[in-house]
Tab-separated table of C-alpha atoms in Angstrom:
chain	number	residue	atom	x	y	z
A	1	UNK	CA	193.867	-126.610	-14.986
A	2	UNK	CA	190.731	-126.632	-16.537
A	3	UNK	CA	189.599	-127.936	-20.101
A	4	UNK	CA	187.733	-125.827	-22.286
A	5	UNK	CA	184.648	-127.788	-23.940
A	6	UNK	CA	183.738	-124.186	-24.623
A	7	UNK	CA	185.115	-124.329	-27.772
A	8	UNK	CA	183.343	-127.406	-29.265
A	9	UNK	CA	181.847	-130.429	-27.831
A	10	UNK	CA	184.623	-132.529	-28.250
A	11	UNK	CA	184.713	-133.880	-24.834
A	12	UNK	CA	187.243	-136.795	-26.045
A	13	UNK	CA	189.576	-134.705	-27.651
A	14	UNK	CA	189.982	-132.675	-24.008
A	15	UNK	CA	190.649	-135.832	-22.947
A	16	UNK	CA	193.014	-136.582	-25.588
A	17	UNK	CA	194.479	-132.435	-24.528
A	18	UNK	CA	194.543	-133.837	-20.752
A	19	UNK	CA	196.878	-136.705	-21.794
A	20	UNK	CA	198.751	-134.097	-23.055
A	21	UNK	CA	199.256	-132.396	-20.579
A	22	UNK	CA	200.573	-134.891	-18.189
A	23	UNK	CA	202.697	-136.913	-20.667
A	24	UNK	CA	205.624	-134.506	-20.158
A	25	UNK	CA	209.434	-134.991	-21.428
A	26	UNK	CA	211.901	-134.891	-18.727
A	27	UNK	CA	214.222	-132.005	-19.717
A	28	UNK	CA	217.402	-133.919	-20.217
A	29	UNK	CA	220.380	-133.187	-17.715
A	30	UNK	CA	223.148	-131.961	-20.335
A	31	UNK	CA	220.555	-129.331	-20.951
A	32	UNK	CA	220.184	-128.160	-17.731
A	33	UNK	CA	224.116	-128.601	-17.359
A	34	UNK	CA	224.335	-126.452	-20.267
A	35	UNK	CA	221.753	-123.733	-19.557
A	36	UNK	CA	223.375	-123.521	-16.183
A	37	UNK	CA	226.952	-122.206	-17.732
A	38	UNK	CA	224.947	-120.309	-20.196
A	39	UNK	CA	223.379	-118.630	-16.807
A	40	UNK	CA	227.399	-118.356	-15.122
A	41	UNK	CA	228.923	-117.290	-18.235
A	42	UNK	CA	226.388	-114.443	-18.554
A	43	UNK	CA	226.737	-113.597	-14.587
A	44	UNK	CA	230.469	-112.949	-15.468
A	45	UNK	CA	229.818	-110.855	-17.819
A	46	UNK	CA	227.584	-108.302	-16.041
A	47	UNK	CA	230.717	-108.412	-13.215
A	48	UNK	CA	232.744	-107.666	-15.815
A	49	UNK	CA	230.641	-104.615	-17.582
A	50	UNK	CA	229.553	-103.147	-14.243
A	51	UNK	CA	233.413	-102.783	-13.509
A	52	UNK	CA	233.789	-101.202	-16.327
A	53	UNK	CA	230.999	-99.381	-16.789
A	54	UNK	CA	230.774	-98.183	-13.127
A	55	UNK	CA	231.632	-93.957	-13.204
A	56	UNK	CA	234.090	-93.153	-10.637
A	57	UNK	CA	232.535	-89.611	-9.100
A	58	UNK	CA	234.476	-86.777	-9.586
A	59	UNK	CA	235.489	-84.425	-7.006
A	60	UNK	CA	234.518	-80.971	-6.531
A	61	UNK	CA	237.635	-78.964	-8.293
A	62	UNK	CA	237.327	-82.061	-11.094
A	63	UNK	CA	233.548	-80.892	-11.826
A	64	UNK	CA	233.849	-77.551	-11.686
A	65	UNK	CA	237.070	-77.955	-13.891
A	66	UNK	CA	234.848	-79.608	-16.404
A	67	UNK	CA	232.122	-77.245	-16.058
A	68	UNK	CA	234.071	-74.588	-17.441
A	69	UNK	CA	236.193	-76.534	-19.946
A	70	UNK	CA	239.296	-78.025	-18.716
A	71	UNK	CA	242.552	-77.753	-18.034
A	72	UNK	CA	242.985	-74.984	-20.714
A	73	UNK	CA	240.339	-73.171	-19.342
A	74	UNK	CA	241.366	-73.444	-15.979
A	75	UNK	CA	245.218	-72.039	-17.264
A	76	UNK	CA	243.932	-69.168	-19.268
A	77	UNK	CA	241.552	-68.164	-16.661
A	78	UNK	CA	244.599	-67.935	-13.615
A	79	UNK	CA	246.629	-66.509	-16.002
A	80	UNK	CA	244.474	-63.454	-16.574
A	81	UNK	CA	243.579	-63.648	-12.455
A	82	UNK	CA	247.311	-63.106	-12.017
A	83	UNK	CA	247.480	-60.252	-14.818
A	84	UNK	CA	244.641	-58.312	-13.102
A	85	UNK	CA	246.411	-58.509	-9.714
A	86	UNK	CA	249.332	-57.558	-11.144
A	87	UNK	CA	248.117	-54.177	-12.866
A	88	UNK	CA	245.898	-53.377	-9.991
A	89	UNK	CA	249.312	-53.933	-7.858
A	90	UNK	CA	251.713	-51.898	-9.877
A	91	UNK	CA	249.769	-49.599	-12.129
A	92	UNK	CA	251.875	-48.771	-15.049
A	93	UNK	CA	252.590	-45.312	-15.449
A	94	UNK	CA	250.879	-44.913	-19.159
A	95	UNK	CA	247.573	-46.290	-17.838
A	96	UNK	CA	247.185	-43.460	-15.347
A	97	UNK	CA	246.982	-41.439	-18.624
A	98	UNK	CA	244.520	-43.377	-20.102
A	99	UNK	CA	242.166	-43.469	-17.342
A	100	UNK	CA	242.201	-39.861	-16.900
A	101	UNK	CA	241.201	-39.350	-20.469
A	102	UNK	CA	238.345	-41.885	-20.132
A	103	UNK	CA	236.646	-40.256	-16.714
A	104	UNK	CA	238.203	-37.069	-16.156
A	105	UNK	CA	241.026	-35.837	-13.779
A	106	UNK	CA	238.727	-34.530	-11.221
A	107	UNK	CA	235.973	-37.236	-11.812
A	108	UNK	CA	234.500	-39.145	-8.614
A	109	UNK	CA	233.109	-42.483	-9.138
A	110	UNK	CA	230.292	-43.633	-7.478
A	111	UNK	CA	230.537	-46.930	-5.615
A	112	UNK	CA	227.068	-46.897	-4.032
A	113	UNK	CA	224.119	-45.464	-6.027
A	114	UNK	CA	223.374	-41.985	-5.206
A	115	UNK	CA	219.504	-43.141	-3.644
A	116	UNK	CA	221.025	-45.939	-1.406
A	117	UNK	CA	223.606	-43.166	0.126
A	118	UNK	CA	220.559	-41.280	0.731
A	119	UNK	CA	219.103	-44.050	2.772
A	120	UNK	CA	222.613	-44.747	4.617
A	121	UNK	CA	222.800	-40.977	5.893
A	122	UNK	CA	219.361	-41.005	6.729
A	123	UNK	CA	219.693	-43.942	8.477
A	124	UNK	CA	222.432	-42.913	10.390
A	125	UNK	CA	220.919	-39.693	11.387
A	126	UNK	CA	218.327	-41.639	13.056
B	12	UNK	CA	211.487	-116.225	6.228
B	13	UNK	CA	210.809	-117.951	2.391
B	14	UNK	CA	213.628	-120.000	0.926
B	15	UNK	CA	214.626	-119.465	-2.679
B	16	UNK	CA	212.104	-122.065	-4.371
B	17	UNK	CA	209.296	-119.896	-3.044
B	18	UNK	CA	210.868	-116.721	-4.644
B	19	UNK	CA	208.958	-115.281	-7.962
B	20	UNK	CA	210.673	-115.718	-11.444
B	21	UNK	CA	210.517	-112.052	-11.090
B	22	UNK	CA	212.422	-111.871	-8.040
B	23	UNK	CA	214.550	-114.671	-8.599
B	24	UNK	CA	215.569	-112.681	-12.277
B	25	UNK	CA	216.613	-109.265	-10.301
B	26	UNK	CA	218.474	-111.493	-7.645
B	27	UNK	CA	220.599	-113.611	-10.845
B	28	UNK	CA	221.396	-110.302	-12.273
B	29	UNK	CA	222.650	-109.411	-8.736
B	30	UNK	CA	225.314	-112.484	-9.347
B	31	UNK	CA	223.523	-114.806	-7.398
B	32	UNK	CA	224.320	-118.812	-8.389
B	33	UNK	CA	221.326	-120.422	-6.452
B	34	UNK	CA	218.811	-117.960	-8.377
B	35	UNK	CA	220.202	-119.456	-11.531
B	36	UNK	CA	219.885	-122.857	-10.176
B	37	UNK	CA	216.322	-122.701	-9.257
B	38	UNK	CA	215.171	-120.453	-12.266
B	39	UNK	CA	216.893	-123.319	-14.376
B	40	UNK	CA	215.236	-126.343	-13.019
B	41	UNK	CA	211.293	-124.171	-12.474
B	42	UNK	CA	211.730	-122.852	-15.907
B	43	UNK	CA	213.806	-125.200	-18.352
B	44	UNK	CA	211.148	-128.401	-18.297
B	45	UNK	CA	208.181	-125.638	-19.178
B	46	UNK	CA	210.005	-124.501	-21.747
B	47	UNK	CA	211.169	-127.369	-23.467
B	48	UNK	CA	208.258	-129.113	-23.372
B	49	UNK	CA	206.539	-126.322	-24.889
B	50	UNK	CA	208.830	-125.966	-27.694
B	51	UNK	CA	209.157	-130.065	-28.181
B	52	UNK	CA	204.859	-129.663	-28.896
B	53	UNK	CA	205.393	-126.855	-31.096
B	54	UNK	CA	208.036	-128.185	-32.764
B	55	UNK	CA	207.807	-132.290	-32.598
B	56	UNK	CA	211.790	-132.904	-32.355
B	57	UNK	CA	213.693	-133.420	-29.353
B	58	UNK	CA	216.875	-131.711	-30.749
B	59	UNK	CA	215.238	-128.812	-31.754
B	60	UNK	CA	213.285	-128.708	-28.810
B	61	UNK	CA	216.757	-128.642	-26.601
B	62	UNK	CA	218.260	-126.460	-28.784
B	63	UNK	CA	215.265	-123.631	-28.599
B	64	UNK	CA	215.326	-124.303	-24.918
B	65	UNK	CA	218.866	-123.070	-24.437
B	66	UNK	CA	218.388	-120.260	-26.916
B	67	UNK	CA	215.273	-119.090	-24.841
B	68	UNK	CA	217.116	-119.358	-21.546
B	69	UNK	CA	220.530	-117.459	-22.790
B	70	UNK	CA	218.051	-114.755	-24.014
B	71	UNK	CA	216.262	-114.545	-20.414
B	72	UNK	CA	219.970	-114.403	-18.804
B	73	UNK	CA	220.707	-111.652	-21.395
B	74	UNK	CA	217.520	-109.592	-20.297
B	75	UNK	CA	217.989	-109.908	-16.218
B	76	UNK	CA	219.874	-106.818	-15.539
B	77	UNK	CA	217.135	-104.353	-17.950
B	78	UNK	CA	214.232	-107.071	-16.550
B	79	UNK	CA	211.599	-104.386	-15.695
B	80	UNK	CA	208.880	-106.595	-13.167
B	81	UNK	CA	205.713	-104.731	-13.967
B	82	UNK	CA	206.294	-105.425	-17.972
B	83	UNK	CA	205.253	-108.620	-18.174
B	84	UNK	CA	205.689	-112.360	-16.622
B	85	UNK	CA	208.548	-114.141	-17.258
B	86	UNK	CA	206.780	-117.215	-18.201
B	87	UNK	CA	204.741	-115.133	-20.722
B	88	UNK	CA	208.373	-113.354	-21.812
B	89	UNK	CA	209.479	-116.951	-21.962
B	90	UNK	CA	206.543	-118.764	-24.281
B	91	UNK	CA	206.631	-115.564	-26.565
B	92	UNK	CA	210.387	-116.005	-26.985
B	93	UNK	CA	209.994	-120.089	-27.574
B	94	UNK	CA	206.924	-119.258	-30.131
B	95	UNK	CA	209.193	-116.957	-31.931
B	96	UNK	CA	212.321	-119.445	-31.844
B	97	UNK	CA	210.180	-122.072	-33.219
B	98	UNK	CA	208.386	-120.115	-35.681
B	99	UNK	CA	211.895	-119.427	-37.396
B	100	UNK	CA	213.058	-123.106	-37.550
B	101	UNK	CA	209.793	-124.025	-38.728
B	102	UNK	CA	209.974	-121.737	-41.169
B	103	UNK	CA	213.261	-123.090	-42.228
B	104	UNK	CA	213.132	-126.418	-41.814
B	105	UNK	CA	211.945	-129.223	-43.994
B	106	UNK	CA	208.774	-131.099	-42.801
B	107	UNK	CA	208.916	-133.675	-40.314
B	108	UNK	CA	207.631	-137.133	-41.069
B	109	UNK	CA	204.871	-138.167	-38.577
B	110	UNK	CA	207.035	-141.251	-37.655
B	111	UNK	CA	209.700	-138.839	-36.633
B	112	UNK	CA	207.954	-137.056	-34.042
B	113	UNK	CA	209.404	-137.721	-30.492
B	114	UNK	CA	207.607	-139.999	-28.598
B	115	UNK	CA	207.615	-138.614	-24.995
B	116	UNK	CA	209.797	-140.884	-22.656
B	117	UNK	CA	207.044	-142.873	-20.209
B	118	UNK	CA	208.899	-143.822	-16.940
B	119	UNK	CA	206.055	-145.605	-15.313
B	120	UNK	CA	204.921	-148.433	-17.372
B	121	UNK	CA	201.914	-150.208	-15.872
B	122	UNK	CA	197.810	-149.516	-15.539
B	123	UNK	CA	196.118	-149.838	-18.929
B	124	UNK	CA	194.434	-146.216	-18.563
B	125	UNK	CA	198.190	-144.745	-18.783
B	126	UNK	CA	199.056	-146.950	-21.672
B	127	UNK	CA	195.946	-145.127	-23.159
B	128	UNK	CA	197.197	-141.715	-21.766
B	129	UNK	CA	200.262	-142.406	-23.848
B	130	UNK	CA	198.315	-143.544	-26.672
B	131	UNK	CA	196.203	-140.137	-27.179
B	132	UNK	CA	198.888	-137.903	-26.457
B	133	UNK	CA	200.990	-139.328	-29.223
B	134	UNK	CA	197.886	-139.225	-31.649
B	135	UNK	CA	197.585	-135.421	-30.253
B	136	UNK	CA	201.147	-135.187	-30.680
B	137	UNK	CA	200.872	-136.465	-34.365
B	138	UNK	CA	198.044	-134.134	-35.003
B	139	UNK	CA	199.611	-130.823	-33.508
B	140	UNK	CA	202.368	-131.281	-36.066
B	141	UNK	CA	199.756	-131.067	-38.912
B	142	UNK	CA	198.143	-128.020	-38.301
B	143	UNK	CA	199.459	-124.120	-39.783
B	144	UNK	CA	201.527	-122.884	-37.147
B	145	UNK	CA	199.817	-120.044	-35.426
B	146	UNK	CA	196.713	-122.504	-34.781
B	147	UNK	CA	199.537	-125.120	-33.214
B	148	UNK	CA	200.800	-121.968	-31.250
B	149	UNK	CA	197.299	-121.102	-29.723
B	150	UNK	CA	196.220	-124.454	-29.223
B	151	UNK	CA	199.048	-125.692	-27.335
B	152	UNK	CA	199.000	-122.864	-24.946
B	153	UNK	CA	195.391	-123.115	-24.894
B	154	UNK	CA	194.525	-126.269	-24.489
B	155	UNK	CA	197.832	-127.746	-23.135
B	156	UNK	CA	199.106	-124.935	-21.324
B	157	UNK	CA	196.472	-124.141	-19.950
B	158	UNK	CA	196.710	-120.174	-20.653
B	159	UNK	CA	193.973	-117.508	-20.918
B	160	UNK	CA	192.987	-115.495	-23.606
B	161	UNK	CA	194.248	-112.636	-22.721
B	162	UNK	CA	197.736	-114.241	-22.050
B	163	UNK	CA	197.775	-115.760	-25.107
B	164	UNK	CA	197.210	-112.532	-26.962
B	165	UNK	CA	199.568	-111.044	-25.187
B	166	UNK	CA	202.416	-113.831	-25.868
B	167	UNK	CA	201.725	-113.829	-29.767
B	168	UNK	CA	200.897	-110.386	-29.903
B	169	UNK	CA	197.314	-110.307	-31.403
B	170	UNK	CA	194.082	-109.900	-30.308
B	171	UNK	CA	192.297	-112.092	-28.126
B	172	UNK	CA	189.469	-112.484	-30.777
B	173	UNK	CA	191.912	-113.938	-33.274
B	174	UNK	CA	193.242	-116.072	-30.276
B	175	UNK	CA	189.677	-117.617	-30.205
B	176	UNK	CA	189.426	-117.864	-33.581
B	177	UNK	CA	192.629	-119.618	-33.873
B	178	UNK	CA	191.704	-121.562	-30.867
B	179	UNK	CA	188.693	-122.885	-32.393
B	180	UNK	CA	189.556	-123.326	-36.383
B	181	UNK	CA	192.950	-125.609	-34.698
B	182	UNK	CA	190.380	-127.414	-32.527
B	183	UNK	CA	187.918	-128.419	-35.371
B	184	UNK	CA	191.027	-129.435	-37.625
B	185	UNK	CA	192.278	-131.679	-34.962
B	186	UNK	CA	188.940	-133.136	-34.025
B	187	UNK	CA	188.182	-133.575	-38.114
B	188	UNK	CA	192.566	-135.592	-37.989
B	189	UNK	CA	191.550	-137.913	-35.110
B	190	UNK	CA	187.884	-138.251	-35.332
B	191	UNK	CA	188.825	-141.553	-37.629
B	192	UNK	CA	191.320	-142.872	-34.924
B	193	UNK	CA	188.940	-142.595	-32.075
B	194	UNK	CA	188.470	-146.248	-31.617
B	195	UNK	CA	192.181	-146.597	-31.061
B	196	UNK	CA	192.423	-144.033	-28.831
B	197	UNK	CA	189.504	-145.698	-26.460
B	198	UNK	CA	186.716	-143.591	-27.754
B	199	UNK	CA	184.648	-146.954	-29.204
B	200	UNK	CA	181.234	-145.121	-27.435
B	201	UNK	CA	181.984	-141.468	-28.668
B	202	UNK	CA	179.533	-140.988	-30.706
């Protein structure tokens, strides 16, 4: 540890700063005792907390049930699943007429754009 | 492999947060006699001394689990917390009368020169409790201590000119207390 006569030339009052320095108070032992249950007390606490605190991770199904909003979500979205399965399944008759006035009796849809068939039949003449 | 006393505070700070006992022990008994001796200068009474030491301690047990180790030292965490604790009972307390200041408990009684030892560091003692606070602060960690600038200015949070300002004004105010009690403090050829 060094002194520091920098500061003025008061050699004896370094001295005096020495002294100091080694006439140190024992910290007394019901201080320590007590700082040491301070330090348990606290240790239970963060045991506590990170039990608490600590997320449990959710499953696959669980986040993607989140993701798009719950349980009602989840409900309304089978339920119109299972309605679209069910008119694709069993047509009823009053939607045949509706479709025919949307795209014509004699109307032939497209699944595969008209360039790509190009390229298929092409291909396959190869 | 190192045992536990060789450990950093830094180290030994993650590992308490961890839940580990003998971390506390050792970061208790390397850190508590610092720390209340510190606060004892600042402050010149045992109880409040004991009283900031516990306070300064809960508040480093608080701080384990967010401790980040390239922030700061502990130590340096530690001294600012103490200056800050004292600073507010200062601040509310009434002054203390030079005969109460605590005279440091002297377990080996014996060769004159510690007698004299005793002698100036009670004087010092005496003296430290007259001067404005901030100069008591920087002097004590200064001088005392044994700090740096720099870690100083970092513990009271100002600039490491006004530490050596402070450093110097508290120096020249003590000098100007004991220069009339040099003879009884041995310095009969001093001048």
């Amino acid at each position: 540890m060094s002194t520091h006569t920098e500061d003025t030339k008061d050699i004896w009052l370094d001295e005096c700063f020495a002294a100091a320095r080694q006439d140190t108070t024992a910290a007394p032992d019901d201080l320590i005792t007590k700082i040491l249950a301070d330090a348990g007390t606290m240790q239970q606490e963060f045991a506590t907390q990170s039990l608490v605190a600590t997320p449990v991770r959710a499953g696959l199904f669980a986040r993607v049930s989140q993701a798009l909003g719950g349980w009602p979500s989840i409900t309304g979205l089978a339920t119109a699943s299972l309605a679209g399965v069910w008119i694709g399944m069993s047509a009823p008759a009053g939607l045949e007429g509706v479709t025919q006035a949307l795209v014509g009796a004699e109307a032939v849809i497209d699944v595969v754009d008209q360039y790509y068939q190009a390229e298929f039949e092409l291909a396959g003449d190869l | 492999m190192a045992s536990i006393e060789e450990l950093s505070d830094d180290a030994l700070l993650v590992m308490y947060a961890n839940g580990d006992r003998d971390a506390a022990r050792v970061l208790t008994l390397r850190l508590t006699p610092r720390v209340f001796n510190h606060a004892l200068r600042l402050l010149g009474d045992r109880a409040e001394a004991e009283d900031v030491a516990q306070e300064a301690m809960l508040r480093l047990w608080r701080i384990a689990p967010d401790w980040q180790q390239d922030q700061a030292k502990v130590t340096t965490w530690l001294y600012r917390v103490v200056a800050n604790l004292c600073t507010d009972r200062l601040r509310k307390a009434r002054p203390v009368a030079l005969d109460a200041v605590e005279e440091p408990v002297d377990e080996a009684s014996g060769p004159v020169e510690k007698m004299q030892d005793r002698i100036r560091a009670q004087a010092l003692q005496r003296a430290l409790s007259d001067l404005p606070e901030r100069q008591r602060q920087v002097v004590v960690l200064r001088n005392i201590e044994g700090l740096s600038n720099p870690e100083i200015a970092e513990i009271m949070e100002i600039s490491v000119e006004a530490v050596e300002s402070l450093n110097a004004r508290g120096r020249r105010r003590l000098a100007a207390s004991l220069s009339d009690k040099r003879e009884e403090l041995g310095y009969v050829d001093a001048h």
